[in-house]
XYZ file of C-alpha atoms in Angstrom:
282
model
C 12.478 -13.697 -3.193
C 11.046 -10.358 -4.318
C 10.406 -7.718 -1.687
C 8.656 -4.632 -2.988
C 7.157 -1.677 -1.149
C 5.282 0.741 -3.382
C 3.809 4.176 -2.659
C 2.079 6.140 -5.437
C 0.722 9.651 -4.926
C -0.629 12.458 -7.024
C 0.611 15.727 -5.565
C -0.020 19.200 -6.972
C 3.249 20.932 -7.667
C 10.485 18.550 -10.423
C 17.715 19.937 -18.598
C 18.922 16.442 -18.659
C 21.399 15.968 -15.819
C 22.561 12.976 -13.805
C 24.511 13.268 -10.586
C 25.742 10.763 -8.027
C 26.950 11.196 -4.468
C 30.730 11.433 -3.919
C 32.408 8.011 -3.824
C 33.186 6.494 -0.416
C 36.683 6.422 0.997
C 37.048 2.751 0.090
C 38.113 2.715 -3.581
C 37.455 -1.034 -3.767
C 33.752 -0.727 -2.917
C 31.560 -2.429 -5.525
C 29.718 -0.313 -8.063
C 26.184 -0.757 -9.327
C 24.716 0.461 -12.609
C 20.946 1.005 -12.577
C 19.039 1.302 -15.845
C 15.558 2.853 -15.734
C 13.354 2.377 -18.790
C 9.963 4.059 -19.019
C 7.597 2.530 -21.551
C 4.275 3.951 -22.734
C 1.780 2.150 -24.903
C -1.732 0.785 -25.282
C -3.179 -1.212 -22.413
C -3.165 -4.424 -24.442
C 0.657 -4.446 -24.556
C 0.881 -4.706 -20.769
C -2.067 -7.020 -20.088
C 0.317 -9.925 -19.455
C 2.016 -8.045 -16.626
C -1.277 -7.691 -14.808
C -2.002 -11.410 -15.139
C 1.413 -12.601 -13.955
C 2.159 -9.942 -11.337
C 3.402 -11.129 -7.949
C 2.276 -7.899 -6.293
C -1.111 -6.278 -6.778
C -1.865 -3.597 -4.201
C -3.506 -0.182 -4.156
C -0.863 2.362 -3.222
C -1.216 4.145 0.112
C -0.236 7.635 1.217
C 2.564 7.867 3.824
C 1.869 9.246 7.258
C 1.859 13.019 7.663
C 5.067 14.255 9.294
C 6.497 17.607 10.366
C 9.462 19.131 8.552
C 12.686 19.560 10.521
C 13.496 23.292 10.666
C 16.595 24.183 12.692
C 16.652 27.083 15.156
C 19.383 28.724 13.081
C 17.293 28.542 9.911
C 14.317 29.922 11.793
C 16.279 32.869 13.181
C 17.604 33.706 9.708
C 14.009 34.112 8.493
C 12.839 36.571 11.178
C 11.353 33.777 13.272
C 8.982 32.484 10.554
C 9.812 29.735 8.037
C 7.092 28.611 5.633
C 8.021 25.060 4.649
C 5.300 24.406 2.066
C 1.802 25.435 1.066
C 0.016 23.245 -1.460
C -3.466 21.934 -2.178
C -3.439 18.163 -2.605
C -5.556 16.064 -4.950
C -4.817 12.365 -4.509
C -5.346 9.314 -6.660
C -4.177 5.884 -5.562
C -3.745 3.638 -8.582
C -3.311 -0.097 -8.358
C 0.292 -1.187 -8.901
C 1.400 -4.439 -10.516
C 5.015 -5.550 -10.026
C 6.713 -8.538 -11.599
C 10.308 -9.704 -11.958
C 11.032 -10.388 -15.629
C 13.580 -12.576 -17.360
C 15.878 -11.121 -20.014
C 13.818 -12.793 -22.748
C 10.609 -11.328 -21.322
C 12.167 -7.853 -21.209
C 13.304 -8.098 -24.837
C 9.877 -9.300 -25.894
C 8.129 -6.470 -24.049
C 10.403 -3.767 -25.458
C 10.077 -5.251 -28.937
C 6.287 -5.180 -28.685
C 6.318 -1.543 -27.557
C 8.641 -0.492 -30.372
C 6.576 -2.357 -32.973
C 3.281 -0.790 -31.896
C 2.469 2.550 -33.602
C 1.167 3.918 -30.284
C 4.032 2.578 -28.146
C 7.238 4.340 -27.233
C 10.285 4.092 -24.982
C 9.997 7.550 -23.469
C 13.167 7.581 -21.375
C 16.014 5.148 -20.643
C 18.544 6.808 -18.312
C 21.358 4.844 -16.677
C 23.420 5.863 -13.647
C 26.392 4.189 -11.920
C 26.882 4.417 -8.146
C 29.149 3.030 -5.469
C 27.537 0.569 -3.094
C 25.153 2.418 -0.757
C 25.370 5.754 -2.548
C 22.449 7.761 -3.949
C 22.059 9.495 -7.294
C 19.646 11.869 -9.006
C 18.728 11.765 -12.677
C 16.766 14.840 -13.716
C 15.378 16.354 -16.886
C 13.582 19.466 -15.690
C 12.993 23.115 -16.565
C 12.617 25.727 -13.809
C 9.572 27.964 -14.284
C 9.625 31.218 -12.247
C 6.436 32.754 -10.832
C 5.645 35.937 -8.914
C 4.364 34.534 -5.613
C 4.370 37.598 -3.362
C 4.521 41.379 -3.101
C 7.717 43.378 -2.703
C 8.274 45.003 0.662
C 10.138 48.173 1.509
C 11.362 50.143 -1.491
C 8.902 51.018 -4.238
C 11.007 49.400 -6.965
C 12.116 46.325 -5.024
C 11.937 43.021 -6.890
C 8.918 40.881 -5.926
C 9.436 37.425 -4.383
C 9.882 34.775 -7.043
C 9.064 31.085 -6.616
C 10.182 28.362 -9.009
C 8.494 25.139 -10.081
C 10.647 22.455 -11.673
C 8.676 20.921 -14.528
C 9.806 17.598 -15.923
C 11.039 14.242 -14.641
C 13.262 13.315 -11.708
C 14.555 9.973 -10.433
C 16.133 9.502 -7.005
C 17.857 6.120 -6.622
C 20.034 4.220 -4.144
C 21.573 0.774 -4.666
C 23.036 -1.526 -2.020
C 24.840 -4.792 -2.759
C 23.562 -7.789 -0.804
C 24.997 -11.331 -0.571
C 24.609 -13.748 -3.485
C 24.670 -11.043 -6.170
C 21.472 -9.384 -4.978
C 20.929 -5.605 -5.144
C 18.533 -3.650 -2.963
C 17.083 -0.793 -5.021
C 15.382 2.224 -3.424
C 13.723 4.218 -6.177
C 11.571 7.330 -6.409
C 10.228 8.970 -9.569
C 8.441 12.298 -9.835
C 6.801 13.472 -13.063
C 5.674 17.098 -12.851
C 3.642 19.294 -15.199
C 2.195 22.817 -14.852
C -1.451 22.551 -15.887
C -2.534 26.159 -15.468
C -1.523 29.488 -13.928
C -4.080 31.505 -12.003
C -3.858 35.066 -10.688
C -4.854 36.650 -7.419
C -5.180 40.418 -7.135
C -4.270 41.792 -3.743
C -6.230 45.027 -3.635
C -4.803 46.322 -0.376
C -1.224 45.722 -1.518
C -1.914 47.000 -5.039
C -0.530 44.062 -6.991
C -1.137 40.639 -8.519
C 0.481 37.296 -7.667
C 0.601 34.139 -9.770
C -0.837 30.834 -8.540
C 0.523 27.912 -10.609
C -1.550 24.728 -10.694
C 0.860 21.820 -10.756
C 0.217 18.116 -11.375
C 2.787 15.563 -10.217
C 3.000 11.784 -10.185
C 5.135 10.491 -7.316
C 6.181 6.816 -7.222
C 8.334 5.213 -4.515
C 9.470 1.638 -4.160
C 12.024 -0.612 -2.491
C 12.946 -3.950 -4.050
C 15.544 -6.722 -3.841
C 16.623 -7.881 -7.303
C 19.322 -10.193 -8.634
C 22.022 -8.478 -10.643
C 20.912 -8.170 -14.292
C 17.354 -8.926 -13.191
C 14.502 -6.576 -14.107
C 11.505 -5.419 -12.113
C 8.495 -4.250 -14.136
C 6.298 -1.711 -12.355
C 2.905 -1.232 -14.011
C 0.684 1.641 -12.842
C -3.022 1.332 -13.580
C -5.500 4.186 -13.065
C -9.154 4.072 -12.061
C -11.914 2.613 -14.224
C -13.300 6.111 -14.822
C -10.082 7.142 -16.544
C -10.384 4.213 -18.940
C -13.340 5.952 -20.573
C -11.188 8.939 -21.471
C -8.698 9.199 -24.302
C -5.388 8.406 -22.652
C -4.426 8.138 -19.010
C -4.426 11.451 -17.068
C -1.238 10.335 -15.338
C 0.494 10.419 -18.714
C -1.530 12.984 -20.641
C -0.554 15.815 -18.288
C 3.112 14.965 -17.770
C 5.977 16.291 -19.935
C 7.219 13.779 -22.555
C 4.131 11.640 -22.131
C 1.670 14.376 -23.087
C 3.257 14.477 -26.544
C 2.124 10.907 -27.109
C -1.506 12.015 -27.201
C -1.244 14.840 -29.721
C -0.759 12.772 -32.872
C -2.164 9.382 -31.934
C -5.537 7.727 -32.319
C -7.840 7.556 -29.293
C -6.001 4.664 -27.635
C -5.655 4.526 -23.881
C -1.987 4.726 -22.878
C -0.401 3.148 -19.808
C 2.982 3.430 -18.120
C 5.473 0.702 -17.223
C 8.798 1.379 -15.477
C 11.595 -1.201 -15.846
C 14.400 -1.240 -13.249
C 17.545 -3.263 -14.026
C 20.515 -3.181 -11.585
C 23.902 -4.574 -12.570
C 26.849 -5.171 -10.229
C 29.960 -4.053 -12.081
C 33.151 -6.114 -11.865
C 35.932 -4.425 -9.859
C 38.474 -2.472 -11.842
C 41.872 -4.163 -12.092
C 44.515 -2.774 -9.759
C 47.230 -0.714 -11.394
């Protein structure tokens, strides 16, 4: 049985590092290795996934919630704590999900590698203890002047940072009968442009970065060594353009469009959990 919950958003405005939460106190807890493979290629390579998919739903935006700001944190910021300030532009692509056999995975990867416009963009792997979370990130922090200095004439202005690149947040939980629950979130972020706003009264200029991000969340139950293929498909309007905006504006993927023919690219994410055998006792 395949249980998948998918949320895909486009939110304006995340160097290769992988980190996992500290291991639990129980040294005999099972461990899970999760391999994430991101494939990019022409639409024709992934047409079979759309035909055989067990899940075909338009992604929905989660409910708006309020951030939890503690009284202590509020008092440390002179009684005012700005949590976020962004302008949102949403797209809600259709998502196709299908559990693949090992032979199907090999065939798909082989087809991508054989196609001149296909590529395995990333294939990180992280090992966690049962129930733990991990982050895999390949990002670069870009600093921007986002405010005016107060007080002294030569005081440093407030600096805000945008992490550009790719981040995965994962959690794996072992279920009975060699089944793994996988909670997965991917964020692909790119800075499209940087605007400027002159504050005449304050006598200075601040930077306004314009950030594009793809945010994908899912929860799935998979057998160990099984693979879930997640295929994201944009709107029909984007099919008329050269390449998919979701890929063309994201680091790593945008390089695929610089030296290729006008072939529309699509993205498939493969998730493969593996329950590791326990280490022999000393």
